């Protein structure tokens, strides 16, 4: 059980997953903030108001959990993170009890590792990343800040994922490959050659999307 009290940012699907993780670990959740009232989150977590409500709490008294997911090239999640951290609020790193994480992994603040994920030795997870359900991250991988590795994706050994990049559900990036910043890898894709910054690829093997 953690000693801090938590506020969840957002009230949609990813927020529910984060809330469930915290409740499993017997954390105290004060409530959630969102642009609109979504009712009680998971039947018990109250709506506190919009994002501005957070500023009524002293940063030393609460920790935030980013319940806003990342879809494609959306920057909403990272913008919220940057806005609140610039005001001295801290986003908690959360790790599901069923995740397997090597003690030789460097994990930055605000990272989220969800149920069934595996993160192997020598890897690096940047700030505010989502390592979603049943993701496999093999040895010596680097996941840049604000990236999202979607459910069931596999990063083989020594893969580099750039900042703000989205790896789709069930995608595989083979060993030694790099995926640039603000890139998007489609669901189920097989990446076997480097992906440049701001590029969208999909398919097996993955190829750049035609504009």
JSON list of N, CA and C in Angstrom, two decimals, residues 67-115:
[
{"chain": "A", "resi": 67, "resn": "UNK", "atom": "N", "xyz": [-4.35, 9.10, -16.77]},
{"chain": "A", "resi": 67, "resn": "UNK", "atom": "CA", "xyz": [-5.35, 8.17, -17.27]},
{"chain": "A", "resi": 67, "resn": "UNK", "atom": "C", "xyz": [-5.81, 8.45, -18.68]},
{"chain": "A", "resi": 68, "resn": "UNK", "atom": "N", "xyz": [-5.10, 9.34, -19.37]},
{"chain": "A", "resi": 68, "resn": "UNK", "atom": "CA", "xyz": [-5.40, 9.63, -20.77]},
{"chain": "A", "resi": 68, "resn": "UNK", "atom": "C", "xyz": [-4.56, 8.71, -21.63]},
{"chain": "A", "resi": 69, "resn": "UNK", "atom": "N", "xyz": [-5.19, 7.94, -22.48]},
{"chain": "A", "resi": 69, "resn": "UNK", "atom": "CA", "xyz": [-4.45, 7.05, -23.36]},
{"chain": "A", "resi": 69, "resn": "UNK", "atom": "C", "xyz": [-3.83, 7.80, -24.52]},
{"chain": "A", "resi": 70, "resn": "UNK", "atom": "N", "xyz": [-3.12, 7.08, -25.36]},
{"chain": "A", "resi": 70, "resn": "UNK", "atom": "CA", "xyz": [-2.52, 7.69, -26.54]},
{"chain": "A", "resi": 70, "resn": "UNK", "atom": "C", "xyz": [-2.97, 6.91, -27.77]},
{"chain": "A", "resi": 71, "resn": "UNK", "atom": "N", "xyz": [-3.68, 7.59, -28.66]},
{"chain": "A", "resi": 71, "resn": "UNK", "atom": "CA", "xyz": [-4.10, 7.00, -29.91]},
{"chain": "A", "resi": 71, "resn": "UNK", "atom": "C", "xyz": [-3.36, 7.69, -31.06]},
{"chain": "A", "resi": 72, "resn": "UNK", "atom": "N", "xyz": [-2.60, 6.91, -31.81]},
{"chain": "A", "resi": 72, "resn": "UNK", "atom": "CA", "xyz": [-1.92, 7.45, -32.97]},
{"chain": "A", "resi": 72, "resn": "UNK", "atom": "C", "xyz": [-1.02, 8.62, -32.64]},
{"chain": "A", "resi": 73, "resn": "UNK", "atom": "N", "xyz": [-1.19, 9.70, -33.39]},
{"chain": "A", "resi": 73, "resn": "UNK", "atom": "CA", "xyz": [-0.32, 10.87, -33.25]},
{"chain": "A", "resi": 73, "resn": "UNK", "atom": "C", "xyz": [-0.82, 11.88, -32.23]},
{"chain": "A", "resi": 74, "resn": "UNK", "atom": "N", "xyz": [-1.88, 11.57, -31.50]},
{"chain": "A", "resi": 74, "resn": "UNK", "atom": "CA", "xyz": [-2.43, 12.51, -30.53]},
{"chain": "A", "resi": 74, "resn": "UNK", "atom": "C", "xyz": [-1.38, 12.91, -29.48]},
{"chain": "A", "resi": 75, "resn": "UNK", "atom": "N", "xyz": [-1.34, 14.21, -29.16]},
{"chain": "A", "resi": 75, "resn": "UNK", "atom": "CA", "xyz": [-0.39, 14.73, -28.17]},
{"chain": "A", "resi": 75, "resn": "UNK", "atom": "C", "xyz": [-1.06, 15.10, -26.86]},
{"chain": "A", "resi": 76, "resn": "UNK", "atom": "N", "xyz": [-2.36, 14.81, -26.72]},
{"chain": "A", "resi": 76, "resn": "UNK", "atom": "CA", "xyz": [-3.09, 15.22, -25.52]},
{"chain": "A", "resi": 76, "resn": "UNK", "atom": "C", "xyz": [-2.45, 14.68, -24.25]},
{"chain": "A", "resi": 77, "resn": "UNK", "atom": "N", "xyz": [-2.07, 13.42, -24.26]},
{"chain": "A", "resi": 77, "resn": "UNK", "atom": "CA", "xyz": [-1.48, 12.80, -23.07]},
{"chain": "A", "resi": 77, "resn": "UNK", "atom": "C", "xyz": [-0.18, 13.50, -22.67]},
{"chain": "A", "resi": 78, "resn": "UNK", "atom": "N", "xyz": [0.69, 13.74, -23.63]},
{"chain": "A", "resi": 78, "resn": "UNK", "atom": "CA", "xyz": [1.97, 14.38, -23.32]},
{"chain": "A", "resi": 78, "resn": "UNK", "atom": "C", "xyz": [1.79, 15.84, -22.92]},
{"chain": "A", "resi": 79, "resn": "UNK", "atom": "N", "xyz": [0.83, 16.53, -23.53]},
{"chain": "A", "resi": 79, "resn": "UNK", "atom": "CA", "xyz": [0.58, 17.93, -23.17]},
{"chain": "A", "resi": 79, "resn": "UNK", "atom": "C", "xyz": [0.13, 18.04, -21.71]},
{"chain": "A", "resi": 80, "resn": "UNK", "atom": "N", "xyz": [-0.73, 17.15, -21.27]},
{"chain": "A", "resi": 80, "resn": "UNK", "atom": "CA", "xyz": [-1.16, 17.15, -19.87]},
{"chain": "A", "resi": 80, "resn": "UNK", "atom": "C", "xyz": [0.02, 16.89, -18.94]},
{"chain": "A", "resi": 81, "resn": "UNK", "atom": "N", "xyz": [0.83, 15.92, -19.32]},
{"chain": "A", "resi": 81, "resn": "UNK", "atom": "CA", "xyz": [2.00, 15.58, -18.49]},
{"chain": "A", "resi": 81, "resn": "UNK", "atom": "C", "xyz": [2.92, 16.78, -18.35]},
{"chain": "A", "resi": 82, "resn": "UNK", "atom": "N", "xyz": [3.22, 17.43, -19.45]},
{"chain": "A", "resi": 82, "resn": "UNK", "atom": "CA", "xyz": [4.15, 18.57, -19.43]},
{"chain": "A", "resi": 82, "resn": "UNK", "atom": "C", "xyz": [3.54, 19.74, -18.65]},
{"chain": "A", "resi": 83, "resn": "UNK", "atom": "N", "xyz": [2.24, 19.97, -18.82]},
{"chain": "A", "resi": 83, "resn": "UNK", "atom": "CA", "xyz": [1.57, 21.07, -18.13]},
{"chain": "A", "resi": 83, "resn": "UNK", "atom": "C", "xyz": [1.65, 20.89, -16.61]},
{"chain": "A", "resi": 84, "resn": "UNK", "atom": "N", "xyz": [1.32, 19.72, -16.12]},
{"chain": "A", "resi": 84, "resn": "UNK", "atom": "CA", "xyz": [1.31, 19.51, -14.67]},
{"chain": "A", "resi": 84, "resn": "UNK", "atom": "C", "xyz": [2.71, 19.40, -14.08]},
{"chain": "A", "resi": 85, "resn": "UNK", "atom": "N", "xyz": [3.62, 18.77, -14.76]},
{"chain": "A", "resi": 85, "resn": "UNK", "atom": "CA", "xyz": [4.99, 18.67, -14.21]},
{"chain": "A", "resi": 85, "resn": "UNK", "atom": "C", "xyz": [5.66, 20.04, -14.18]},
{"chain": "A", "resi": 86, "resn": "UNK", "atom": "N", "xyz": [5.29, 20.92, -15.09]},
{"chain": "A", "resi": 86, "resn": "UNK", "atom": "CA", "xyz": [5.86, 22.27, -15.06]},
{"chain": "A", "resi": 86, "resn": "UNK", "atom": "C", "xyz": [5.39, 23.06, -13.85]},
{"chain": "A", "resi": 87, "resn": "UNK", "atom": "N", "xyz": [4.30, 22.59, -13.21]},
{"chain": "A", "resi": 87, "resn": "UNK", "atom": "CA", "xyz": [3.76, 23.21, -11.99]},
{"chain": "A", "resi": 87, "resn": "UNK", "atom": "C", "xyz": [4.15, 22.41, -10.74]},
{"chain": "A", "resi": 88, "resn": "UNK", "atom": "N", "xyz": [5.17, 21.57, -10.89]},
{"chain": "A", "resi": 88, "resn": "UNK", "atom": "CA", "xyz": [5.76, 20.80, -9.78]},
{"chain": "A", "resi": 88, "resn": "UNK", "atom": "C", "xyz": [4.93, 19.61, -9.31]},
{"chain": "A", "resi": 89, "resn": "UNK", "atom": "N", "xyz": [3.93, 19.21, -10.08]},
{"chain": "A", "resi": 89, "resn": "UNK", "atom": "CA", "xyz": [3.21, 17.98, -9.77]},
{"chain": "A", "resi": 89, "resn": "UNK", "atom": "C", "xyz": [3.99, 16.78, -10.29]},
{"chain": "A", "resi": 90, "resn": "UNK", "atom": "N", "xyz": [3.85, 15.66, -9.61]},
{"chain": "A", "resi": 90, "resn": "UNK", "atom": "CA", "xyz": [4.59, 14.45, -9.97]},
{"chain": "A", "resi": 90, "resn": "UNK", "atom": "C", "xyz": [3.61, 13.38, -10.44]},
{"chain": "A", "resi": 91, "resn": "UNK", "atom": "N", "xyz": [3.93, 12.77, -11.57]},
{"chain": "A", "resi": 91, "resn": "UNK", "atom": "CA", "xyz": [3.16, 11.63, -12.04]},
{"chain": "A", "resi": 91, "resn": "UNK", "atom": "C", "xyz": [3.79, 10.34, -11.53]},
{"chain": "A", "resi": 92, "resn": "UNK", "atom": "N", "xyz": [2.98, 9.52, -10.93]},
{"chain": "A", "resi": 92, "resn": "UNK", "atom": "CA", "xyz": [3.45, 8.27, -10.34]},
{"chain": "A", "resi": 92, "resn": "UNK", "atom": "C", "xyz": [3.78, 7.25, -11.43]},
{"chain": "A", "resi": 93, "resn": "UNK", "atom": "N", "xyz": [4.84, 6.52, -11.22]},
{"chain": "A", "resi": 93, "resn": "UNK", "atom": "CA", "xyz": [5.13, 5.33, -12.02]},
{"chain": "A", "resi": 93, "resn": "UNK", "atom": "C", "xyz": [4.28, 4.19, -11.48]},
{"chain": "A", "resi": 94, "resn": "UNK", "atom": "N", "xyz": [3.54, 3.52, -12.34]},
{"chain": "A", "resi": 94, "resn": "UNK", "atom": "CA", "xyz": [2.69, 2.42, -11.88]},
{"chain": "A", "resi": 94, "resn": "UNK", "atom": "C", "xyz": [3.04, 1.14, -12.63]},
{"chain": "A", "resi": 95, "resn": "UNK", "atom": "N", "xyz": [3.11, 0.04, -11.88]},
{"chain": "A", "resi": 95, "resn": "UNK", "atom": "CA", "xyz": [3.49, -1.26, -12.44]},
{"chain": "A", "resi": 95, "resn": "UNK", "atom": "C", "xyz": [2.51, -2.30, -11.91]},
{"chain": "A", "resi": 96, "resn": "UNK", "atom": "N", "xyz": [1.82, -2.97, -12.79]},
{"chain": "A", "resi": 96, "resn": "UNK", "atom": "CA", "xyz": [0.86, -4.00, -12.39]},
{"chain": "A", "resi": 96, "resn": "UNK", "atom": "C", "xyz": [1.57, -5.15, -11.70]},
{"chain": "A", "resi": 97, "resn": "UNK", "atom": "N", "xyz": [0.91, -5.73, -10.71]},
{"chain": "A", "resi": 97, "resn": "UNK", "atom": "CA", "xyz": [1.52, -6.83, -9.95]},
{"chain": "A", "resi": 97, "resn": "UNK", "atom": "C", "xyz": [1.87, -8.04, -10.83]},
{"chain": "A", "resi": 98, "resn": "UNK", "atom": "N", "xyz": [1.15, -8.21, -11.93]},
{"chain": "A", "resi": 98, "resn": "UNK", "atom": "CA", "xyz": [1.40, -9.37, -12.79]},
{"chain": "A", "resi": 98, "resn": "UNK", "atom": "C", "xyz": [2.47, -9.11, -13.85]},
{"chain": "A", "resi": 99, "resn": "UNK", "atom": "N", "xyz": [2.97, -7.89, -13.93]},
{"chain": "A", "resi": 99, "resn": "UNK", "atom": "CA", "xyz": [4.05, -7.59, -14.88]},
{"chain": "A", "resi": 99, "resn": "UNK", "atom": "C", "xyz": [5.36, -8.18, -14.38]},
{"chain": "A", "resi": 100, "resn": "UNK", "atom": "N", "xyz": [6.22, -8.55, -15.33]},
{"chain": "A", "resi": 100, "resn": "UNK", "atom": "CA", "xyz": [7.55, -9.06, -15.00]},
{"chain": "A", "resi": 100, "resn": "UNK", "atom": "C", "xyz": [8.58, -8.05, -15.49]},
{"chain": "A", "resi": 101, "resn": "UNK", "atom": "N", "xyz": [9.23, -7.39, -14.55]},
{"chain": "A", "resi": 101, "resn": "UNK", "atom": "CA", "xyz": [10.16, -6.31, -14.89]},
{"chain": "A", "resi": 101, "resn": "UNK", "atom": "C", "xyz": [11.51, -6.60, -14.25]},
{"chain": "A", "resi": 102, "resn": "UNK", "atom": "N", "xyz": [12.54, -6.69, -15.06]},
{"chain": "A", "resi": 102, "resn": "UNK", "atom": "CA", "xyz": [13.88, -6.91, -14.54]},
{"chain": "A", "resi": 102, "resn": "UNK", "atom": "C", "xyz": [14.29, -5.78, -13.60]},
{"chain": "A", "resi": 103, "resn": "UNK", "atom": "N", "xyz": [15.06, -6.12, -12.59]},
{"chain": "A", "resi": 103, "resn": "UNK", "atom": "CA", "xyz": [15.60, -5.09, -11.69]},
{"chain": "A", "resi": 103, "resn": "UNK", "atom": "C", "xyz": [16.69, -4.28, -12.36]},
{"chain": "A", "resi": 104, "resn": "UNK", "atom": "N", "xyz": [17.07, -4.67, -13.58]},
{"chain": "A", "resi": 104, "resn": "UNK", "atom": "CA", "xyz": [18.10, -3.95, -14.33]},
{"chain": "A", "resi": 104, "resn": "UNK", "atom": "C", "xyz": [17.48, -3.14, -15.46]},
{"chain": "A", "resi": 105, "resn": "UNK", "atom": "N", "xyz": [16.30, -2.60, -15.23]},
{"chain": "A", "resi": 105, "resn": "UNK", "atom": "CA", "xyz": [15.61, -1.72, -16.17]},
{"chain": "A", "resi": 105, "resn": "UNK", "atom": "C", "xyz": [15.58, -0.32, -15.58]},
{"chain": "A", "resi": 106, "resn": "UNK", "atom": "N", "xyz": [15.88, 0.69, -16.40]},
{"chain": "A", "resi": 106, "resn": "UNK", "atom": "CA", "xyz": [15.78, 2.09, -15.96]},
{"chain": "A", "resi": 106, "resn": "UNK", "atom": "C", "xyz": [14.39, 2.60, -16.33]},
{"chain": "A", "resi": 107, "resn": "UNK", "atom": "N", "xyz": [13.65, 3.03, -15.32]},
{"chain": "A", "resi": 107, "resn": "UNK", "atom": "CA", "xyz": [12.27, 3.47, -15.51]},
{"chain": "A", "resi": 107, "resn": "UNK", "atom": "C", "xyz": [12.14, 4.91, -15.05]},
{"chain": "A", "resi": 108, "resn": "UNK", "atom": "N", "xyz": [11.72, 5.79, -15.94]},
{"chain": "A", "resi": 108, "resn": "UNK", "atom": "CA", "xyz": [11.59, 7.20, -15.63]},
{"chain": "A", "resi": 108, "resn": "UNK", "atom": "C", "xyz": [10.19, 7.51, -15.06]},
{"chain": "A", "resi": 109, "resn": "UNK", "atom": "N", "xyz": [10.03, 8.69, -14.42]},
{"chain": "A", "resi": 109, "resn": "UNK", "atom": "CA", "xyz": [8.76, 9.03, -13.78]},
{"chain": "A", "resi": 109, "resn": "UNK", "atom": "C", "xyz": [7.57, 8.98, -14.74]},
{"chain": "A", "resi": 110, "resn": "UNK", "atom": "N", "xyz": [6.45, 8.53, -14.20]},
{"chain": "A", "resi": 110, "resn": "UNK", "atom": "CA", "xyz": [5.21, 8.53, -14.96]},
{"chain": "A", "resi": 110, "resn": "UNK", "atom": "C", "xyz": [5.03, 7.36, -15.90]},
{"chain": "A", "resi": 111, "resn": "UNK", "atom": "N", "xyz": [6.02, 6.48, -15.99]},
{"chain": "A", "resi": 111, "resn": "UNK", "atom": "CA", "xyz": [5.88, 5.30, -16.85]},
{"chain": "A", "resi": 111, "resn": "UNK", "atom": "C", "xyz": [4.80, 4.38, -16.29]},
{"chain": "A", "resi": 112, "resn": "UNK", "atom": "N", "xyz": [4.11, 3.70, -17.20]},
{"chain": "A", "resi": 112, "resn": "UNK", "atom": "CA", "xyz": [3.03, 2.79, -16.80]},
{"chain": "A", "resi": 112, "resn": "UNK", "atom": "C", "xyz": [3.26, 1.43, -17.45]},
{"chain": "A", "resi": 113, "resn": "UNK", "atom": "N", "xyz": [3.32, 0.38, -16.63]},
{"chain": "A", "resi": 113, "resn": "UNK", "atom": "CA", "xyz": [3.54, -0.98, -17.11]},
{"chain": "A", "resi": 113, "resn": "UNK", "atom": "C", "xyz": [2.33, -1.81, -16.71]},
{"chain": "A", "resi": 114, "resn": "UNK", "atom": "N", "xyz": [1.59, -2.26, -17.70]},
{"chain": "A", "resi": 114, "resn": "UNK", "atom": "CA", "xyz": [0.29, -2.86, -17.44]},
{"chain": "A", "resi": 114, "resn": "UNK", "atom": "C", "xyz": [0.35, -4.39, -17.28]},
{"chain": "A", "resi": 115, "resn": "UNK", "atom": "N", "xyz": [-0.82, -4.98, -17.08]},
{"chain": "A", "resi": 115, "resn": "UNK", "atom": "CA", "xyz": [-0.92, -6.39, -16.71]},
{"chain": "A", "resi": 115, "resn": "UNK", "atom": "C", "xyz": [-0.25, -7.30, -17.73]}
]
